[in-house]
Short mmCIF file of C-alpha atoms in Angstrom, two decimals:
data_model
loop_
_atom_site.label_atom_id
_atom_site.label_comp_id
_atom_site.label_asym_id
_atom_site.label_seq_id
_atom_site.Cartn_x
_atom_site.Cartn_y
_atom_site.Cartn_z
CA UNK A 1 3.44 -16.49 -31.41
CA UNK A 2 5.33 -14.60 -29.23
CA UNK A 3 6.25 -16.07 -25.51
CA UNK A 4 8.07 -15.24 -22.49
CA UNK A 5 10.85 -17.76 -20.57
CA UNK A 6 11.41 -17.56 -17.50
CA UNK A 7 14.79 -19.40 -15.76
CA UNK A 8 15.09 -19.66 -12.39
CA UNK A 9 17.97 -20.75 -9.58
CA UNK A 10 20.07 -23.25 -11.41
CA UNK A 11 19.01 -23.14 -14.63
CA UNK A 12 19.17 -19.17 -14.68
CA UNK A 13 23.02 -19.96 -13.92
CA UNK A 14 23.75 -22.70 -16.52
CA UNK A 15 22.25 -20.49 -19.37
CA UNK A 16 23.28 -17.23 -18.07
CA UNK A 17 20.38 -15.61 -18.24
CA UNK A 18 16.66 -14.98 -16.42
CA UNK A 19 14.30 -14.61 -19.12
CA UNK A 20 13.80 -13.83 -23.02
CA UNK A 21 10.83 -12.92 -25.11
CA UNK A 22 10.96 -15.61 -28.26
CA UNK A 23 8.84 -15.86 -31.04
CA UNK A 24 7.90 -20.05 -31.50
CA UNK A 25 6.94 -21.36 -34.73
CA UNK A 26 3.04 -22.66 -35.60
CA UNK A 27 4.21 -26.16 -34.06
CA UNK A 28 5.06 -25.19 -30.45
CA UNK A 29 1.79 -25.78 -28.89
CA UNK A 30 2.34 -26.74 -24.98
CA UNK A 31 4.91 -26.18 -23.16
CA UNK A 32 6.88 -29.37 -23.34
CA UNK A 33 7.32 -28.10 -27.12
CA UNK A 34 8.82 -24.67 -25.90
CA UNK A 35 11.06 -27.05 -23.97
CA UNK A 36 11.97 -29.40 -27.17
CA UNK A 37 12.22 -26.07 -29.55
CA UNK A 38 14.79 -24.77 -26.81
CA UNK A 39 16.85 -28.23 -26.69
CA UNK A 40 16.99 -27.51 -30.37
CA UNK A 41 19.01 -25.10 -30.08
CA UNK A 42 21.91 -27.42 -28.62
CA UNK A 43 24.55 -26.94 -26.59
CA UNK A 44 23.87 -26.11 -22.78
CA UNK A 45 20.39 -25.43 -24.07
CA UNK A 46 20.37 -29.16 -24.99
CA UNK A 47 22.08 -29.74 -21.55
CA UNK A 48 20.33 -28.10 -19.16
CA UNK A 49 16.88 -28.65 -20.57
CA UNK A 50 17.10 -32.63 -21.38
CA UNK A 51 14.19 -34.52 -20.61
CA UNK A 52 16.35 -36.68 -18.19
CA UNK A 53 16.61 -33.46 -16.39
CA UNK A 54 13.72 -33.53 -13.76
CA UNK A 55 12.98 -29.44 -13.96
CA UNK A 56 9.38 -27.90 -12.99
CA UNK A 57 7.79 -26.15 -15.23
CA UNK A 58 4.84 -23.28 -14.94
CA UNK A 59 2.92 -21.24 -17.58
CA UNK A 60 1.83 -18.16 -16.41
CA UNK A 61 3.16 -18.49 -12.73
CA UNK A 62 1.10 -21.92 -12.43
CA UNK A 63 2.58 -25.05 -11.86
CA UNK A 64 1.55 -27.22 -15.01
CA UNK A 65 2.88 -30.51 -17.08
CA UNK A 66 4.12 -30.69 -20.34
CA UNK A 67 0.94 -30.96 -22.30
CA UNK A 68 -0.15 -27.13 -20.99
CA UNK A 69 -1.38 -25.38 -24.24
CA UNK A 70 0.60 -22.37 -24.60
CA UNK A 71 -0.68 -18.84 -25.91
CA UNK A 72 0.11 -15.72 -27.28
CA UNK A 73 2.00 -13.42 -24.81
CA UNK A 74 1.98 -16.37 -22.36
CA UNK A 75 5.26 -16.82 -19.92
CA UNK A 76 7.13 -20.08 -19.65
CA UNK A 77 9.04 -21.09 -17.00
CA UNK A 78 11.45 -23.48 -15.86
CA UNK A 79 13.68 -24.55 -12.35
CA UNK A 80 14.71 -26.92 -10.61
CA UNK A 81 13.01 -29.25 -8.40
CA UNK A 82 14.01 -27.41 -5.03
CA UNK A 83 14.70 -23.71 -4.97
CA UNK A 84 16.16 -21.62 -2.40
CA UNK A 85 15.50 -17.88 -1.77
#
């Protein structure tokens, strides 16, 4: 399934980049596995997305927890707590 991320304020900064279109394996169902499949990757990924990071998430522009069911063409997103314009 195909997805769209979504990085905002400091996040955007740390990864160097606003958004992506990824393709998720069968086993990325919500959206706290699009967050686990993107620690995967390591590095900053695994830095800036750790679960001790407290980050808000939303799936198509909703605020929403980490058991959201994710679908096909759906957009994941993820900032920090408090964002500025």
């Amino acid at each position: 399934m195909k997805i769209e991320l979504r990085f905002f304020a400091s996040v955007r900064e740390a990864l160097q980049t606003s958004q992506e279109v990824i393709t998720v394996p069968d086993s990325v169902k919500t959206v706290g596995d699009v967050r686990a499949f993107l620690i995967g990757r390591g590095g900053v990924w695994a830095q800036v997305l750790s679960p001790e990071k407290n980050l808000r998430m939303a799936y198509d522009h909703n605020m929403t927890e980490a058991d959201t069911e994710i679908a096909d063409g759906g957009e994941v997103a993820f900032f920090p707590p408090v964002t500025g314009g």
